[in-house]
Coordinates of C-alpha atoms in Angstrom, one line a residue:
Chain A
X138 CA 90.4 144.3 109.8
X139 CA 89.5 140.8 108.6
X140 CA 86.9 140.2 106.1
X141 CA 84.2 139.0 108.9
X142 CA 84.7 142.1 110.7
X143 CA 83.6 144.0 107.8
X144 CA 80.6 141.7 107.1
X145 CA 79.4 140.8 110.6
X146 CA 80.9 137.2 110.7
X147 CA 79.6 136.3 107.3
X148 CA 82.5 135.0 105.4
X149 CA 83.6 133.7 101.7
X150 CA 84.9 130.5 101.0
X151 CA 88.3 131.9 101.0
X152 CA 88.3 133.1 104.4
X153 CA 87.2 129.8 105.8
X154 CA 90.2 127.9 107.9
X155 CA 91.4 124.8 106.3
X156 CA 88.4 122.1 106.6
X157 CA 86.2 124.5 108.1
X158 CA 88.3 123.8 111.5
X159 CA 88.0 126.2 114.4
X160 CA 90.9 127.4 115.4
X161 CA 90.0 129.0 118.8
X162 CA 88.6 127.7 121.8
X163 CA 85.3 128.5 123.2
X164 CA 83.9 129.9 120.1
X165 CA 80.4 128.4 120.6
X166 CA 80.0 131.3 123.1
X167 CA 79.6 133.7 120.2
X168 CA 76.7 131.7 118.4
X169 CA 73.7 132.6 119.6
X170 CA 71.3 129.7 119.3
X171 CA 68.1 130.8 120.9
X172 CA 66.1 132.7 118.1
X173 CA 63.7 129.9 117.3
X174 CA 62.4 129.8 121.0
X175 CA 58.5 130.1 121.3
X176 CA 58.4 130.4 125.2
X177 CA 61.1 131.8 127.6
X178 CA 61.4 131.4 131.5
X179 CA 60.7 134.2 134.1
X180 CA 61.5 133.5 137.7
X181 CA 59.4 135.3 140.1
X182 CA 62.0 136.2 142.8
X183 CA 59.4 136.5 145.8
X184 CA 58.9 132.5 145.5
X185 CA 62.6 131.4 144.2
X186 CA 64.2 129.8 147.1
X187 CA 67.8 130.4 145.0
X188 CA 68.7 126.2 145.2
X189 CA 69.8 126.5 141.7
X190 CA 68.3 123.4 140.3
X191 CA 67.2 125.8 136.9
X192 CA 70.9 126.4 136.5
X193 CA 72.1 122.9 137.1
X194 CA 69.6 121.4 135.2
X195 CA 69.3 123.8 132.0
X196 CA 70.7 121.9 129.4
X197 CA 71.6 124.5 127.4
X198 CA 73.9 126.1 130.3
X199 CA 71.8 129.4 129.9
X200 CA 71.3 130.0 133.3
X201 CA 73.7 132.6 135.1
X202 CA 74.2 133.4 138.4
X203 CA 73.9 136.9 139.4
X204 CA 75.4 138.7 142.2
X205 CA 72.5 138.8 144.8
X206 CA 72.3 134.9 144.2
X207 CA 69.6 134.3 141.9
X208 CA 69.6 133.1 138.3
X209 CA 68.8 134.6 135.1
X210 CA 68.4 132.7 131.9
X211 CA 70.1 134.0 129.1
X212 CA 67.8 134.5 126.0
X213 CA 70.5 134.0 123.6
X214 CA 71.0 130.6 124.2
X215 CA 68.0 129.8 125.8
X216 CA 65.4 127.1 123.8
X217 CA 62.2 127.8 125.7
X218 CA 62.2 123.8 126.9
X219 CA 60.7 124.5 130.0
X220 CA 62.9 121.6 132.1
X221 CA 63.3 124.6 134.5
X222 CA 59.7 125.4 134.9
X223 CA 58.9 122.2 135.4
X224 CA 62.0 121.1 137.9
X225 CA 61.5 124.0 140.1
X226 CA 60.7 123.0 143.6
X227 CA 58.6 126.4 144.5
X228 CA 56.9 127.0 141.1
X229 CA 58.7 130.2 140.6
X230 CA 59.3 129.8 137.2
X231 CA 56.5 130.5 134.6
X232 CA 56.9 130.0 131.0
X233 CA 55.9 133.0 129.0
X234 CA 55.0 133.0 125.3
X235 CA 57.2 135.0 122.8
X236 CA 55.5 137.7 120.7
Chain B
X239 CA 121.5 102.8 93.6
X240 CA 118.4 100.9 94.6
X241 CA 117.8 97.3 93.6
X242 CA 115.5 95.3 91.2
X243 CA 113.7 92.3 92.9
X244 CA 111.0 90.0 91.8
X245 CA 108.0 90.7 94.3
X246 CA 104.3 90.7 94.5
X247 CA 102.7 93.4 94.0
X248 CA 100.6 93.9 97.1
X249 CA 104.1 93.4 98.7
X250 CA 105.7 96.2 96.7
X251 CA 102.9 98.4 98.0
X252 CA 103.3 97.5 101.4
X253 CA 107.3 98.5 101.1
X254 CA 106.6 101.4 99.9
X255 CA 104.7 102.5 102.5
X256 CA 107.8 101.0 104.6
X257 CA 110.1 103.3 102.8
X258 CA 107.8 106.2 103.4
X259 CA 108.4 105.7 106.8
X260 CA 104.7 105.8 108.1
X261 CA 103.8 106.2 111.7
X262 CA 100.5 104.5 111.6
X263 CA 98.6 102.0 110.0
X264 CA 95.0 101.5 110.8
X265 CA 93.4 98.6 108.5
X266 CA 91.0 95.6 108.3
X267 CA 91.9 92.4 106.1
X268 CA 89.6 92.2 103.3
X269 CA 90.6 89.8 100.2
X270 CA 92.4 91.0 97.7
X271 CA 93.9 93.3 99.9
X272 CA 95.2 91.5 102.5
X273 CA 98.9 91.0 101.6
X274 CA 99.8 94.4 101.5
X275 CA 98.5 95.0 105.4
X276 CA 99.3 91.5 106.4
X277 CA 103.0 92.5 105.4
X278 CA 102.7 95.9 107.2
X279 CA 101.6 93.7 110.1
X280 CA 104.7 91.8 110.0
X281 CA 107.0 94.6 109.4
X282 CA 105.8 96.3 112.4
X283 CA 105.6 93.1 114.6
X284 CA 109.7 92.3 113.7
X285 CA 110.7 95.4 114.7
X286 CA 111.5 96.5 110.8
X287 CA 109.1 99.2 110.7
X288 CA 108.6 101.7 113.5
X289 CA 105.3 102.4 113.4
X290 CA 101.8 101.7 115.3
X291 CA 99.7 99.2 113.5
X292 CA 96.1 99.5 115.1
X293 CA 94.3 96.3 114.0
X294 CA 90.3 97.6 114.0
X295 CA 87.3 95.4 114.2
X296 CA 86.1 97.2 110.7
X297 CA 86.9 99.5 107.7
X298 CA 84.8 101.9 109.1
X299 CA 86.4 101.9 112.3
X300 CA 90.0 101.9 110.4
X301 CA 89.3 105.2 108.5
X302 CA 88.3 106.6 111.5
X303 CA 91.3 105.8 113.1
X304 CA 93.3 107.1 110.4
X305 CA 91.6 110.4 110.4
X306 CA 92.5 110.5 113.8
X307 CA 96.1 110.0 113.8
X308 CA 96.5 112.1 110.6
X309 CA 94.8 114.9 112.5
X310 CA 97.4 114.2 115.4
X311 CA 100.0 114.9 112.9
X312 CA 100.9 111.1 111.9
X313 CA 101.6 110.3 108.4
X314 CA 99.0 107.7 108.0
X315 CA 98.4 104.5 106.0
X316 CA 95.7 102.1 105.1
X317 CA 94.5 99.7 102.5
X318 CA 90.9 98.1 101.5
X319 CA 88.6 97.2 98.7
X320 CA 85.0 96.2 97.7
X321 CA 83.0 95.9 100.6
X322 CA 85.6 97.2 102.9
X323 CA 85.6 100.7 100.9
X324 CA 81.6 100.4 101.0
X325 CA 81.7 100.4 104.8
X326 CA 84.3 103.4 104.7
X327 CA 81.8 105.6 102.7
X328 CA 80.5 107.8 105.0
X329 CA 84.0 108.5 106.6
X330 CA 85.5 109.0 103.3
X331 CA 83.7 112.5 103.2
X332 CA 84.7 113.5 106.0
X333 CA 88.5 112.5 105.8
X334 CA 88.8 114.4 102.7
X335 CA 86.5 117.5 104.1
X336 CA 88.9 117.9 107.0
X337 CA 92.0 117.6 105.2
X338 CA 93.4 114.7 106.6
X339 CA 96.3 113.8 104.1
X340 CA 95.6 109.7 104.7
X341 CA 97.5 107.7 101.8
X342 CA 95.1 104.6 100.9
X343 CA 95.4 101.6 98.5
X344 CA 92.5 100.4 97.1
X345 CA 92.6 97.3 95.7
X346 CA 89.6 97.2 93.1
X347 CA 87.5 94.5 93.5
X348 CA 84.0 93.5 92.6
X349 CA 80.9 95.0 94.8
X350 CA 78.5 92.5 96.1
X351 CA 75.9 91.0 95.3
X352 CA 76.4 88.4 94.2
X353 CA 79.4 88.2 96.2
X354 CA 82.3 88.3 94.2
X355 CA 85.9 88.8 95.3
X356 CA 87.3 89.4 91.8
X357 CA 88.6 92.6 90.2
X358 CA 86.3 95.1 88.4
X359 CA 86.1 99.2 89.3
X360 CA 82.4 99.1 90.9
X361 CA 84.1 99.5 94.3
X362 CA 85.9 102.7 93.4
X363 CA 83.3 104.1 91.2
X364 CA 80.9 104.2 93.9
X365 CA 83.3 106.7 95.5
X366 CA 84.3 108.7 93.0
X367 CA 82.8 111.9 94.5
X368 CA 84.2 111.8 98.1
X369 CA 86.6 114.6 97.5
X370 CA 89.7 112.3 97.4
X371 CA 92.7 112.3 95.1
X372 CA 92.3 109.0 93.0
X373 CA 95.2 107.4 90.5
X374 CA 95.2 104.2 88.8
X375 CA 98.1 102.2 88.4
X376 CA 98.8 100.0 85.3
X377 CA 101.5 97.7 86.7
X378 CA 103.6 96.6 89.7
X379 CA 106.4 99.0 89.6
X380 CA 103.8 101.9 89.0
X381 CA 101.9 100.7 92.0
X382 CA 105.0 101.4 94.3
X383 CA 106.0 104.3 92.3
X384 CA 101.9 105.9 92.9
X385 CA 102.5 105.1 96.3
X386 CA 105.4 107.1 97.4
X387 CA 104.0 110.0 94.8
X388 CA 100.5 109.7 97.1
X389 CA 102.8 110.9 100.1
X390 CA 104.0 113.7 98.7
X391 CA 101.2 115.1 97.4
X392 CA 98.6 114.4 99.7
X393 CA 101.1 116.2 102.5
X394 CA 101.8 119.0 100.4
X395 CA 100.5 122.3 102.2
X396 CA 99.0 123.3 98.6
X397 CA 97.3 120.0 98.5
X398 CA 96.8 118.7 102.2
X399 CA 93.9 116.3 100.8
X400 CA 93.5 112.1 101.3
X401 CA 94.7 110.0 98.2
X402 CA 93.7 106.6 97.0
X403 CA 96.0 104.7 94.8
X404 CA 94.3 102.1 92.2
X405 CA 95.1 98.8 91.5
X406 CA 93.4 96.0 90.1
X407 CA 92.9 92.9 92.6
X408 CA 94.5 90.1 92.0
X409 CA 95.5 90.4 88.0
X410 CA 97.4 93.2 89.2
X411 CA 98.0 92.9 93.6
X412 CA 98.7 89.2 93.0
X413 CA 101.1 89.0 90.2
X414 CA 104.9 89.0 90.5
X415 CA 106.9 91.6 89.0
X416 CA 110.5 93.0 89.0
X417 CA 110.5 96.0 91.0
X418 CA 113.1 98.7 91.3
X419 CA 113.2 99.5 95.0
X420 CA 115.3 102.8 95.8
X421 CA 117.5 103.3 98.4
X422 CA 116.0 105.1 101.5
X423 CA 118.1 108.0 100.9
X424 CA 116.8 108.6 97.7
X425 CA 113.2 108.4 99.6
X426 CA 114.0 110.9 101.8
X427 CA 115.3 113.0 99.2
X428 CA 111.5 112.5 97.6
X429 CA 109.7 112.8 100.5
X430 CA 110.3 115.0 103.2
X431 CA 109.2 114.6 106.5
X432 CA 105.2 115.1 107.4
X433 CA 104.8 118.6 108.5
X434 CA 101.1 118.9 109.2
X435 CA 99.3 122.3 108.4
X436 CA 97.3 122.1 111.4
X437 CA 96.8 119.4 114.0
X438 CA 95.3 118.4 117.3
X439 CA 97.2 119.5 120.1
X440 CA 96.3 120.1 124.1
X441 CA 98.4 123.4 124.1
X442 CA 96.7 124.9 121.2
X443 CA 93.6 123.3 121.0
X444 CA 91.4 123.7 117.5
X445 CA 88.1 121.9 116.7
X446 CA 88.4 120.0 113.8
X447 CA 84.8 118.6 112.2
X448 CA 82.0 121.1 113.8
X449 CA 78.7 121.6 112.5
X450 CA 78.7 123.6 109.0
X451 CA 75.2 125.2 109.1
X452 CA 73.3 126.6 106.0
X453 CA 75.5 129.9 106.1
X454 CA 78.5 128.1 105.7
X455 CA 78.1 124.6 104.3
X456 CA 78.4 125.9 100.4
X457 CA 81.4 127.9 101.1
X458 CA 83.2 124.4 103.0
X459 CA 82.4 122.4 100.0
X460 CA 83.2 125.3 97.5
X461 CA 86.6 125.5 99.4
X462 CA 87.0 121.4 99.1
X463 CA 86.2 121.6 95.3
X464 CA 88.5 124.0 94.5
X465 CA 91.4 122.6 96.5
X466 CA 90.7 119.1 94.6
X467 CA 90.7 121.0 91.1
X468 CA 94.0 123.0 92.1
X469 CA 95.7 120.0 93.3
X470 CA 96.2 119.0 89.9
X471 CA 99.3 121.7 89.3
X472 CA 101.1 120.0 92.7
X473 CA 100.0 116.4 91.6
X474 CA 102.2 116.7 87.7
X475 CA 104.9 118.5 89.7
X476 CA 105.4 115.7 92.0
X477 CA 105.4 113.3 89.3
X478 CA 108.1 115.7 87.2
X479 CA 110.1 115.5 90.4
X480 CA 109.6 111.8 90.9
X481 CA 111.0 111.6 87.1
X482 CA 114.1 113.5 87.9
X483 CA 115.2 111.3 91.1
X484 CA 113.8 108.3 90.2
X485 CA 114.3 108.4 85.8
X486 CA 110.8 107.2 85.6
X487 CA 107.9 109.4 84.3
X488 CA 104.1 110.3 85.0
X489 CA 101.8 112.0 83.3
X490 CA 97.8 112.4 84.0
X491 CA 96.7 110.9 81.0
X492 CA 99.3 108.4 78.7
X493 CA 98.7 108.6 75.2
X494 CA 100.1 105.2 73.0
X495 CA 100.5 105.6 69.5
X496 CA 97.4 107.9 69.3
X497 CA 99.2 109.8 66.4
X498 CA 96.7 110.2 63.3
X499 CA 95.0 107.3 64.6
X500 CA 91.2 107.3 63.7
X501 CA 90.0 105.7 66.5
X502 CA 91.0 105.4 70.0
X503 CA 90.5 102.9 72.9
X504 CA 90.5 104.7 76.4
X505 CA 91.3 102.5 79.8
X506 CA 92.2 102.7 83.1
X507 CA 94.3 100.3 85.6
X508 CA 96.2 97.2 84.5
X509 CA 94.1 96.2 81.2
X510 CA 95.7 99.2 79.6
X511 CA 99.0 96.7 79.1
X512 CA 96.7 94.1 77.3
X513 CA 95.1 97.4 75.4
X514 CA 98.7 98.0 74.2
X515 CA 99.2 94.9 72.9
X516 CA 96.1 95.0 70.8
X517 CA 96.9 98.2 69.6
X518 CA 100.3 96.5 68.3
X519 CA 98.4 93.8 66.8
X520 CA 95.7 95.6 65.1
X521 CA 98.1 98.4 63.9
X522 CA 100.2 95.7 62.2
X523 CA 96.9 94.8 60.4
X524 CA 96.6 98.3 59.2
X525 CA 93.8 99.4 61.8
X526 CA 94.7 103.5 62.5
X527 CA 94.0 102.8 66.3
X528 CA 95.6 104.3 69.6
X529 CA 95.1 104.2 73.3
X530 CA 94.6 107.0 75.9
X531 CA 95.2 105.7 79.2
X532 CA 93.9 107.6 82.4
X533 CA 96.1 107.5 85.3
X534 CA 94.7 110.5 87.1
X535 CA 90.8 110.3 87.4
X536 CA 90.2 112.8 90.2
X537 CA 90.8 115.5 89.9
X538 CA 89.5 115.0 86.4
X539 CA 92.5 115.7 83.8
X540 CA 89.8 117.7 81.6
X541 CA 92.7 119.6 79.6
X542 CA 94.8 116.6 78.9
X543 CA 92.0 114.6 77.9
X544 CA 90.7 116.9 75.4
X545 CA 94.5 117.4 74.2
X546 CA 94.5 113.4 73.7
X547 CA 91.6 113.3 71.7
X548 CA 92.2 115.6 69.2
X549 CA 91.8 114.5 65.8
X550 CA 90.4 111.1 66.2
X551 CA 87.2 110.3 64.7
X552 CA 85.9 107.7 67.1
X553 CA 86.6 107.0 71.3
X554 CA 85.9 103.9 72.6
X555 CA 85.7 104.2 76.3
X556 CA 86.0 100.9 78.0
X557 CA 84.5 100.8 81.4
X558 CA 85.1 98.6 84.4
X559 CA 81.9 99.3 86.2
X560 CA 77.9 99.9 85.5
X561 CA 76.4 102.8 86.3
X562 CA 73.0 101.1 86.9
X563 CA 70.2 102.8 85.3
X564 CA 72.3 105.4 83.9
X565 CA 73.7 106.8 80.7
X566 CA 76.9 104.9 80.6
X567 CA 79.4 103.2 82.3
X568 CA 80.9 105.8 84.9
X569 CA 83.9 106.7 82.8
X570 CA 82.3 106.8 79.6
X571 CA 79.6 109.2 81.1
X572 CA 82.5 111.7 82.3
X573 CA 84.4 111.5 78.9
X574 CA 81.2 112.6 77.1
X575 CA 80.6 115.2 79.8
X576 CA 84.5 116.6 79.4
X577 CA 84.1 116.7 75.9
X578 CA 81.0 118.0 75.5
X579 CA 80.7 121.3 73.2
X580 CA 84.0 120.5 71.9
X581 CA 84.5 121.2 68.4
X582 CA 84.8 118.2 65.8
X583 CA 85.1 116.2 69.0
X584 CA 85.0 112.1 68.6
X585 CA 81.9 110.3 68.5
X586 CA 82.1 108.4 72.2
X587 CA 80.6 104.9 72.4
X588 CA 80.5 103.1 75.9
X589 CA 81.9 99.5 76.6
X590 CA 81.7 97.6 79.8
X591 CA 83.7 94.9 80.1
X592 CA 85.9 92.6 82.7
X593 CA 83.1 92.8 85.4
X594 CA 83.6 90.5 88.4
X595 CA 86.9 89.1 87.5
X596 CA 85.8 88.2 83.5
X597 CA 88.6 88.8 81.7
X598 CA 89.5 91.4 79.1
X599 CA 91.5 89.6 76.2
X600 CA 93.3 91.0 73.2
X601 CA 90.4 89.5 71.6
X602 CA 87.8 91.6 73.2
X603 CA 89.8 95.0 72.4
X604 CA 89.8 94.6 68.6
X605 CA 86.0 93.6 68.9
X606 CA 85.4 96.9 70.4
X607 CA 87.3 98.6 68.1
X608 CA 85.5 97.0 64.9
X609 CA 82.4 97.6 66.6
X610 CA 83.3 101.3 66.8
X611 CA 84.2 101.9 63.3
X612 CA 81.3 100.2 62.6
X613 CA 79.0 102.5 64.6
X614 CA 80.9 105.4 63.4
X615 CA 79.9 104.6 60.0
X616 CA 76.4 104.5 60.9
X617 CA 76.8 107.9 62.2
X618 CA 75.8 105.9 65.4
X619 CA 76.9 106.8 69.3
X620 CA 75.3 104.4 71.3
X621 CA 75.3 105.1 75.3
X622 CA 76.7 101.7 76.3
X623 CA 76.9 97.9 76.3
X624 CA 78.4 94.7 78.2
X625 CA 80.7 93.2 76.0
X626 CA 80.7 89.4 76.2
X627 CA 77.2 89.5 77.7
X628 CA 75.4 85.9 77.0
X629 CA 72.4 86.9 75.2
X630 CA 71.0 83.4 75.5

């Protein structure tokens, strides 16, 4: 068992890779960056025309296509910038304050 | 057996890089470093050295290109001085933090302003905390030898750090001295092929230089500090090995006529040869004086320095740079700090001499020693003074 697994990803200096390098690709997926968000997008599926603009325009690639053709935003990465809500052609996305 | 040839010291540095079979040189010419990179450019252009010579548009780019080439697994060399080193400033810290084993000659020159192309140590002292190993050469042969040593140490998998080899601008870099140039086979025996511990490879992608959030930055700094401190062992080992193969022996701290000396001078770089002559003259006159020279500056040779000053009453540290507004010249401040709390430590006196190309003469060393003896009698430990400054 690696030290990082025991400590939930927090490691000491002895376990850092040489020069703090990342030795496997795609690790930013595991880095949850959305916790400081003050508002989150909520899509009204009645109004949504499934055009995918929110998915295309999201600067953090927080949107994912779902099986039924809609798009969900992932709270682990969404920063609440509101670009999706502003650009939605049918005003289907509302920005809700995080409690 | 190699050959002994009379050669400009800058050319000797370039020849050492050639014998080390460097793969990439990225450099920007600046006086008094120019002859080193000019000669390497010629060697590459003439087909005598199979290397990539990257003529960049600035020193910032030079070191950035060096990091890229070293990260890709190439043996990498560059050289600079003064304003050029200052322009590299932000990249210096990145090269060490990414653990790229680059070798760089720093041809020490005064920093502007006023514009001054002559020798002192203000350029390197402004970069002492950048995480590189730093050595100082005294003469031409040592420049050549420390260059080969630098590659061996930098690329050692226990080290993997960039190294600066410092040589004094003009008063050393432009001298013509007899240099023993070894056979290529001997150099190969000393310096194995560069095997990178980690490298940029499209088939095995890695990221070098990612963001380090507060949760990891402290640990990253600790890793680098530990690596630099621990590099002393391999540095000394590589010098021992050098002695076995080439017959010239080097240590982190050299002592000259220090046995039973009451007063010790401490110097770095090429003025140490003048200082040795001054010690001889003063010894003839019955003055109990010796000389300590720091060859290794980073990692700081703490134990070796403490051992070298043992028994002396007074230590006169000769700095070649001003720590403006600070508690003394940079070397003096560090030496004081290194001896702090040591029982029976010598009184430490700071002298700053040879700024911006002003000569440091035999008489000046005598003056500094006499002044130190007087201060010691008065029980005084001044912070620092500028030797020979005109108080008109």
